[in-house]
PDB file of C-alpha atoms in Angstrom:
ATOM      1  CA  MET A   1     -17.346 -16.118   0.284  1.00  0.00           C
ATOM      2  CA  THR A   2     -16.983 -19.914   0.133  1.00  0.00           C
ATOM      3  CA  PRO A   3     -14.042 -22.374   0.156  1.00  0.00           C
ATOM      4  CA  PRO A   4     -13.734 -24.203  -3.189  1.00  0.00           C
ATOM      5  CA  ALA A   5     -14.203 -27.615  -1.537  1.00  0.00           C
ATOM      6  CA  ARG A   6     -17.787 -26.729  -0.656  1.00  0.00           C
ATOM      7  CA  LEU A   7     -18.741 -26.038  -4.304  1.00  0.00           C
ATOM      8  CA  LEU A   8     -20.151 -28.669  -6.579  1.00  0.00           C
ATOM      9  CA  ALA A   9     -18.250 -27.140  -9.532  1.00  0.00           C
ATOM     10  CA  PRO A  10     -15.334 -25.007  -8.257  1.00  0.00           C
ATOM     11  CA  PRO A  11     -13.901 -22.651 -10.929  1.00  0.00           C
ATOM     12  CA  SER A  12     -10.578 -23.515 -12.614  1.00  0.00           C
ATOM     13  CA  VAL A  13      -7.914 -21.016 -11.944  1.00  0.00           C
ATOM     14  CA  ASN A  14      -4.561 -20.903 -13.701  1.00  0.00           C
ATOM     15  CA  ALA A  15      -1.771 -20.493 -11.126  1.00  0.00           C
ATOM     16  CA  GLN A  16       1.433 -19.115 -12.525  1.00  0.00           C
ATOM     17  CA  THR A  17       4.669 -19.960 -10.693  1.00  0.00           C
ATOM     18  CA  TRP A  18       7.824 -17.982 -10.431  1.00  0.00           C
ATOM     19  CA  ALA A  19      10.926 -18.808  -8.431  1.00  0.00           C
ATOM     20  CA  GLY A  20       9.150 -21.696  -6.771  1.00  0.00           C
ATOM     21  CA  THR A  21       6.067 -19.646  -5.766  1.00  0.00           C
ATOM     22  CA  THR A  22       2.661 -21.167  -6.187  1.00  0.00           C
ATOM     23  CA  ALA A  23      -0.902 -19.757  -5.937  1.00  0.00           C
ATOM     24  CA  GLU A  24      -3.786 -21.526  -4.300  1.00  0.00           C
ATOM     25  CA  LEU A  25      -7.477 -20.619  -4.691  1.00  0.00           C
ATOM     26  CA  LEU A  26      -8.812 -20.171  -1.036  1.00  0.00           C
ATOM     27  CA  LEU A  27     -12.171 -18.524  -1.445  1.00  0.00           C
ATOM     28  CA  VAL A  28     -14.821 -17.928  -4.118  1.00  0.00           C
ATOM     29  CA  GLY A  29     -17.295 -15.025  -4.007  1.00  0.00           C
ATOM     30  CA  GLN A  30     -19.947 -13.339  -6.114  1.00  0.00           C
ATOM     31  CA  GLU A  31     -18.844 -10.499  -8.396  1.00  0.00           C
ATOM     32  CA  GLN A  32     -19.348  -7.151  -6.736  1.00  0.00           C
ATOM     33  CA  HIS A  33     -20.055  -3.848  -8.329  1.00  0.00           C
ATOM     34  CA  HIS A  34     -17.015  -2.154  -6.732  1.00  0.00           C
ATOM     35  CA  ARG A  35     -13.690  -4.034  -6.735  1.00  0.00           C
ATOM     36  CA  PRO A  36     -11.575  -4.255  -3.632  1.00  0.00           C
ATOM     37  CA  THR A  37      -8.385  -1.997  -3.801  1.00  0.00           C
ATOM     38  CA  GLY A  38      -6.106  -3.626  -1.241  1.00  0.00           C
ATOM     39  CA  MET A  39      -5.557  -6.377   1.305  1.00  0.00           C
ATOM     40  CA  ALA A  40      -3.480  -7.156   4.423  1.00  0.00           C
ATOM     41  CA  LEU A  41      -3.280 -10.183   6.708  1.00  0.00           C
ATOM     42  CA  LEU A  42      -3.806 -10.185  10.528  1.00  0.00           C
ATOM     43  CA  SER A  43      -1.933 -12.660  12.775  1.00  0.00           C
ATOM     44  CA  ASP A  44      -4.908 -14.995  12.977  1.00  0.00           C
ATOM     45  CA  ARG A  45      -5.166 -15.596   9.205  1.00  0.00           C
ATOM     46  CA  THR A  46      -7.901 -13.051   8.846  1.00  0.00           C
ATOM     47  CA  ALA A  47      -7.607 -10.978   5.660  1.00  0.00           C
ATOM     48  CA  LEU A  48      -8.442  -7.259   5.819  1.00  0.00           C
ATOM     49  CA  VAL A  49      -9.881  -6.316   2.440  1.00  0.00           C
ATOM     50  CA  THR A  50     -10.289  -2.660   1.589  1.00  0.00           C
ATOM     51  CA  CYS A  51     -13.588  -1.783   0.034  1.00  0.00           C
ATOM     52  CA  PRO A  52     -15.158   1.629  -0.803  1.00  0.00           C
ATOM     53  CA  ASP A  53     -17.195   1.390   2.442  1.00  0.00           C
ATOM     54  CA  GLY A  54     -14.299   0.379   4.757  1.00  0.00           C
ATOM     55  CA  LEU A  55     -12.316  -2.631   5.765  1.00  0.00           C
ATOM     56  CA  LEU A  56     -13.826  -6.113   5.613  1.00  0.00           C
ATOM     57  CA  ALA A  57     -12.331  -8.871   7.867  1.00  0.00           C
ATOM     58  CA  VAL A  58     -12.577 -12.146   5.985  1.00  0.00           C
ATOM     59  CA  ASP A  59     -11.911 -15.533   7.641  1.00  0.00           C
ATOM     60  CA  THR A  60      -9.619 -17.185   4.983  1.00  0.00           C
ATOM     61  CA  GLY A  61     -10.587 -20.685   6.187  1.00  0.00           C
ATOM     62  CA  ARG A  62     -14.348 -20.404   6.292  1.00  0.00           C
ATOM     63  CA  GLY A  63     -15.113 -17.383   4.196  1.00  0.00           C
ATOM     64  CA  HIS A  64     -17.137 -15.528   6.831  1.00  0.00           C
ATOM     65  CA  ALA A  65     -16.868 -11.735   6.759  1.00  0.00           C
ATOM     66  CA  HIS A  66     -17.685  -8.795   8.961  1.00  0.00           C
ATOM     67  CA  TRP A  67     -16.834  -5.135   9.111  1.00  0.00           C
ATOM     68  CA  HIS A  68     -13.475  -4.456  10.821  1.00  0.00           C
ATOM     69  CA  LEU A  69     -13.862  -0.664  10.081  1.00  0.00           C
ATOM     70  CA  ALA A  70     -17.011   0.787   8.432  1.00  0.00           C
ATOM     71  CA  LEU A  71     -15.624   3.978   6.927  1.00  0.00           C
ATOM     72  CA  PRO A  72     -16.534   5.177   3.413  1.00  0.00           C
ATOM     73  CA  GLY A  73     -13.690   6.480   1.239  1.00  0.00           C
ATOM     74  CA  CYS A  74     -11.044   3.826   2.176  1.00  0.00           C
ATOM     75  CA  HIS A  75      -8.683   2.834  -0.569  1.00  0.00           C
ATOM     76  CA  GLY A  76      -5.461   0.849  -1.045  1.00  0.00           C
ATOM     77  CA  ALA A  77      -3.723  -1.798   1.123  1.00  0.00           C
ATOM     78  CA  PRO A  78      -3.856  -1.220   4.876  1.00  0.00           C
ATOM     79  CA  VAL A  79      -0.811  -1.486   7.090  1.00  0.00           C
ATOM     80  CA  VAL A  80      -1.136  -3.623  10.236  1.00  0.00           C
ATOM     81  CA  ARG A  81       1.152  -2.660  13.173  1.00  0.00           C
ATOM     82  CA  GLN A  82       2.556  -5.221  15.698  1.00  0.00           C
ATOM     83  CA  ASN A  83       0.091  -4.035  18.432  1.00  0.00           C
ATOM     84  CA  GLY A  84      -2.873  -4.796  16.061  1.00  0.00           C
ATOM     85  CA  ALA A  85      -3.522  -1.147  15.034  1.00  0.00           C
ATOM     86  CA  VAL A  86      -4.537  -0.750  11.444  1.00  0.00           C
ATOM     87  CA  LEU A  87      -3.726   2.170   9.174  1.00  0.00           C
ATOM     88  CA  VAL A  88      -5.432   2.894   5.926  1.00  0.00           C
ATOM     89  CA  LEU A  89      -5.795   5.787   3.406  1.00  0.00           C
ATOM     90  CA  CYS A  90      -9.263   7.386   3.458  1.00  0.00           C
ATOM     91  CA  GLY A  91      -9.768  10.053   0.849  1.00  0.00           C
ATOM     92  CA  SER A  92      -6.767  12.374   1.230  1.00  0.00           C
ATOM     93  CA  ALA A  93      -6.074  11.380   4.861  1.00  0.00           C
ATOM     94  CA  LEU A  94      -4.298   8.491   6.615  1.00  0.00           C
ATOM     95  CA  VAL A  95      -6.434   7.094   9.430  1.00  0.00           C
ATOM     96  CA  HIS A  96      -5.420   4.976  12.506  1.00  0.00           C
ATOM     97  CA  TRP A  97      -7.870   2.466  13.879  1.00  0.00           C
ATOM     98  CA  HIS A  98      -7.245   0.628  17.227  1.00  0.00           C
ATOM     99  CA  ASP A  99      -9.338  -0.492  20.112  1.00  0.00           C
ATOM    100  CA  GLY A 100     -12.427   1.224  18.768  1.00  0.00           C
ATOM    101  CA  GLN A 101     -10.683   4.572  18.419  1.00  0.00           C
ATOM    102  CA  LEU A 102     -10.271   6.255  15.007  1.00  0.00           C
ATOM    103  CA  LEU A 103      -7.658   9.012  14.458  1.00  0.00           C
ATOM    104  CA  ALA A 104      -6.477  10.964  11.414  1.00  0.00           C
ATOM    105  CA  VAL A 105      -2.706  10.907  11.726  1.00  0.00           C
ATOM    106  CA  ALA A 106      -1.635  12.443   8.337  1.00  0.00           C
ATOM    107  CA  GLY A 107      -3.229  14.059   5.331  1.00  0.00           C
ATOM    108  CA  GLY A 108      -3.162  16.326   2.394  1.00  0.00           C
ATOM    109  CA  PHE A 109      -2.260  13.509  -0.098  1.00  0.00           C
ATOM    110  CA  GLU A 110      -3.132  13.700  -3.746  1.00  0.00           C
ATOM    111  CA  ASP A 111      -5.358  11.229  -5.528  1.00  0.00           C
ATOM    112  CA  GLY A 112      -3.678   7.866  -6.167  1.00  0.00           C
ATOM    113  CA  ALA A 113      -1.539   7.946  -2.967  1.00  0.00           C
ATOM    114  CA  VAL A 114      -0.171   4.579  -1.808  1.00  0.00           C
ATOM    115  CA  LEU A 115       0.421   3.481   1.735  1.00  0.00           C
ATOM    116  CA  ILE A 116       3.568   1.329   2.310  1.00  0.00           C
ATOM    117  CA  PRO A 117       5.173  -0.143   5.383  1.00  0.00           C
ATOM    118  CA  GLY A 118       8.628   1.184   6.124  1.00  0.00           C
ATOM    119  CA  PRO A 119      11.291   0.251   8.662  1.00  0.00           C
ATOM    120  CA  ASP A 120       9.817  -1.515  11.682  1.00  0.00           C
ATOM    121  CA  GLY A 121       6.448  -1.346   9.956  1.00  0.00           C
ATOM    122  CA  GLU A 122       6.193   2.467  10.281  1.00  0.00           C
ATOM    123  CA  PRO A 123       3.750   3.943   7.735  1.00  0.00           C
ATOM    124  CA  TRP A 124       4.992   5.891   4.673  1.00  0.00           C
ATOM    125  CA  VAL A 125       2.831   7.357   1.938  1.00  0.00           C
ATOM    126  CA  LEU A 126       3.840   7.833  -1.675  1.00  0.00           C
ATOM    127  CA  SER A 127       1.807  10.641  -3.329  1.00  0.00           C
ATOM    128  CA  GLY A 128       2.025  13.123  -6.199  1.00  0.00           C
ATOM    129  CA  SER A 129       3.570  12.730  -9.670  1.00  0.00           C
ATOM    130  CA  GLY A 130       7.012  13.095 -11.185  1.00  0.00           C
ATOM    131  CA  VAL A 131       5.527  13.635 -14.654  1.00  0.00           C
ATOM    132  CA  THR A 132       4.329  17.100 -15.614  1.00  0.00           C
ATOM    133  CA  PHE A 133       4.988  17.090 -19.425  1.00  0.00           C
ATOM    134  CA  GLY A 134       6.370  20.641 -19.214  1.00  0.00           C
ATOM    135  CA  THR A 135       3.410  21.988 -17.197  1.00  0.00           C
ATOM    136  CA  GLY A 136       5.267  22.711 -13.931  1.00  0.00           C
ATOM    137  CA  GLN A 137       7.180  21.166 -11.104  1.00  0.00           C
ATOM    138  CA  GLY A 138       6.623  17.539 -10.085  1.00  0.00           C
ATOM    139  CA  THR A 139       4.878  16.829  -6.807  1.00  0.00           C
ATOM    140  CA  LEU A 140       6.292  13.249  -6.148  1.00  0.00           C
ATOM    141  CA  THR A 141       6.706  12.878  -2.382  1.00  0.00           C
ATOM    142  CA  LEU A 142       7.428  10.188   0.222  1.00  0.00           C
ATOM    143  CA  THR A 143       5.886  11.056   3.596  1.00  0.00           C
ATOM    144  CA  ARG A 144       6.642   9.404   6.938  1.00  0.00           C
ATOM    145  CA  ALA A 145       3.478   9.489   9.080  1.00  0.00           C
ATOM    146  CA  GLY A 146       3.749  10.027  12.789  1.00  0.00           C
ATOM    147  CA  ASP A 147       1.546   8.845  15.680  1.00  0.00           C
ATOM    148  CA  ASN A 148      -0.426  12.067  15.663  1.00  0.00           C
ATOM    149  CA  ALA A 149      -1.715  14.623  13.200  1.00  0.00           C
ATOM    150  CA  GLY A 150       1.005  17.192  12.547  1.00  0.00           C
ATOM    151  CA  ASP A 151       3.950  14.755  13.047  1.00  0.00           C
ATOM    152  CA  GLN A 152       4.279  13.797   9.345  1.00  0.00           C
ATOM    153  CA  VAL A 153       7.541  14.515   7.575  1.00  0.00           C
ATOM    154  CA  SER A 154       7.631  14.776   3.810  1.00  0.00           C
ATOM    155  CA  TYR A 155      10.483  14.202   1.469  1.00  0.00           C
ATOM    156  CA  PRO A 156      10.156  15.518  -2.171  1.00  0.00           C
ATOM    157  CA  ILE A 157      11.706  13.433  -4.915  1.00  0.00           C
ATOM    158  CA  THR A 158      12.935  14.662  -8.315  1.00  0.00           C
ATOM    159  CA  PHE A 159      12.101  11.780 -10.650  1.00  0.00           C
ATOM    160  CA  ASP A 160      10.575  12.610 -13.974  1.00  0.00           C
ATOM    161  CA  ALA A 161       8.620   9.453 -14.414  1.00  0.00           C
ATOM    162  CA  ALA A 162       5.072   8.092 -13.730  1.00  0.00           C
ATOM    163  CA  VAL A 163       5.720   6.340 -10.484  1.00  0.00           C
ATOM    164  CA  ARG A 164       3.061   3.707  -9.623  1.00  0.00           C
ATOM    165  CA  THR A 165       4.087   2.497  -6.225  1.00  0.00           C
ATOM    166  CA  ALA A 166       7.091   2.165  -3.863  1.00  0.00           C
ATOM    167  CA  ALA A 167       8.531  -0.275  -1.379  1.00  0.00           C
ATOM    168  CA  TRP A 168      10.971  -0.115   1.443  1.00  0.00           C
ATOM    169  CA  LEU A 169      14.149  -2.138   0.802  1.00  0.00           C
ATOM    170  CA  ASP A 170      16.457  -1.853   3.789  1.00  0.00           C
ATOM    171  CA  ARG A 171      17.899   0.754   6.164  1.00  0.00           C
ATOM    172  CA  ARG A 172      17.081   4.015   4.466  1.00  0.00           C
ATOM    173  CA  ARG A 173      16.468   2.875   0.836  1.00  0.00           C
ATOM    174  CA  PHE A 174      13.159   2.849  -1.044  1.00  0.00           C
ATOM    175  CA  PHE A 175      12.364   1.249  -4.344  1.00  0.00           C
ATOM    176  CA  LEU A 176      10.321   3.321  -6.822  1.00  0.00           C
ATOM    177  CA  ALA A 177       8.389   1.384  -9.519  1.00  0.00           C
ATOM    178  CA  ALA A 178       7.495   3.483 -12.523  1.00  0.00           C
ATOM    179  CA  SER A 179       6.353   2.967 -16.091  1.00  0.00           C
ATOM    180  CA  GLY A 180       9.151   1.611 -18.238  1.00  0.00           C
ATOM    181  CA  HIS A 181      11.833   1.851 -15.526  1.00  0.00           C
ATOM    182  CA  SER A 182      12.372   2.038 -11.814  1.00  0.00           C
ATOM    183  CA  ALA A 183      14.843   3.522  -9.427  1.00  0.00           C
ATOM    184  CA  VAL A 184      16.100   3.445  -5.837  1.00  0.00           C
ATOM    185  CA  VAL A 185      16.299   6.497  -3.478  1.00  0.00           C
ATOM    186  CA  ALA A 186      18.094   6.839  -0.196  1.00  0.00           C
ATOM    187  CA  ARG A 187      16.938   8.812   2.768  1.00  0.00           C
ATOM    188  CA  THR A 188      19.530  10.998   4.570  1.00  0.00           C
ATOM    189  CA  ALA A 189      18.965  12.654   7.919  1.00  0.00           C
ATOM    190  CA  ARG A 190      16.676  15.340   6.510  1.00  0.00           C
ATOM    191  CA  ARG A 191      15.788  14.414   2.888  1.00  0.00           C
ATOM    192  CA  LEU A 192      15.558  11.752   0.241  1.00  0.00           C
ATOM    193  CA  ASP A 193      18.203  11.693  -2.509  1.00  0.00           C
ATOM    194  CA  PRO A 194      16.552  14.030  -5.031  1.00  0.00           C
ATOM    195  CA  HIS A 195      18.114  12.219  -7.972  1.00  0.00           C
ATOM    196  CA  PRO A 196      17.248   8.486  -7.919  1.00  0.00           C
ATOM    197  CA  ARG A 197      19.751   5.903  -9.000  1.00  0.00           C
ATOM    198  CA  PHE A 198      18.338   4.072 -12.075  1.00  0.00           C
ATOM    199  CA  LEU A 199      18.410   0.278 -11.974  1.00  0.00           C
ATOM    200  CA  PRO A 200      21.107  -1.207 -14.256  1.00  0.00           C
ATOM    201  CA  GLY A 201      19.838  -1.996 -17.722  1.00  0.00           C
ATOM    202  CA  ALA A 202      16.482  -0.300 -17.313  1.00  0.00           C
ATOM    203  CA  PRO A 203      15.239   1.362 -20.497  1.00  0.00           C
ATOM    204  CA  PRO A 204      14.698   5.117 -20.218  1.00  0.00           C
ATOM    205  CA  ALA A 205      10.950   5.100 -21.051  1.00  0.00           C
ATOM    206  CA  TYR A 206       8.856   7.877 -19.717  1.00  0.00           C
ATOM    207  CA  GLY A 207       5.111   8.443 -19.914  1.00  0.00           C
ATOM    208  CA  PRO A 208       1.883   7.301 -18.305  1.00  0.00           C
TER     209      PRO A 208
END
């Protein structure tokens, strides 16, 4: 990848602004057959880009890249812990990579699972679906991963919608983003509120 200033004819990119936010083109690269599926930033302005063959470490200033973790099957945005450890979904498992050691710390997730940072950066995984169209029970679940395999704790959620992703808000509350409308769930000592609180004014639109 190359900084735009080094190109004779850098591409023109339309940057949309919202609430004072601006976008800046940092690097330009050649189109690849497989598109990246996620990204996270390390403390030294290195971007970790998730590709089908693993995690690429990309210098956001010079564009140089090397493999941070060569592991086929990785997908979605990784989570970087304060000690430099990196967690990323690989197939149906969540793996932990630190100081040259690779560990599987959680697993059994359905296709389309999403890794999200929770309180204090702890890893949570959203998986399953709330939409069954009358074919059975929903499988939508938020799972808190532990430090070792077998430590994960899953919280099933009753929410009949096609949830795309989730985000931690504060304390014990999580935001669920779905098609047409979204909701907030609150975690108690042993479970998540099984009936999410719909956001005010959100239209009740279900479906994929």
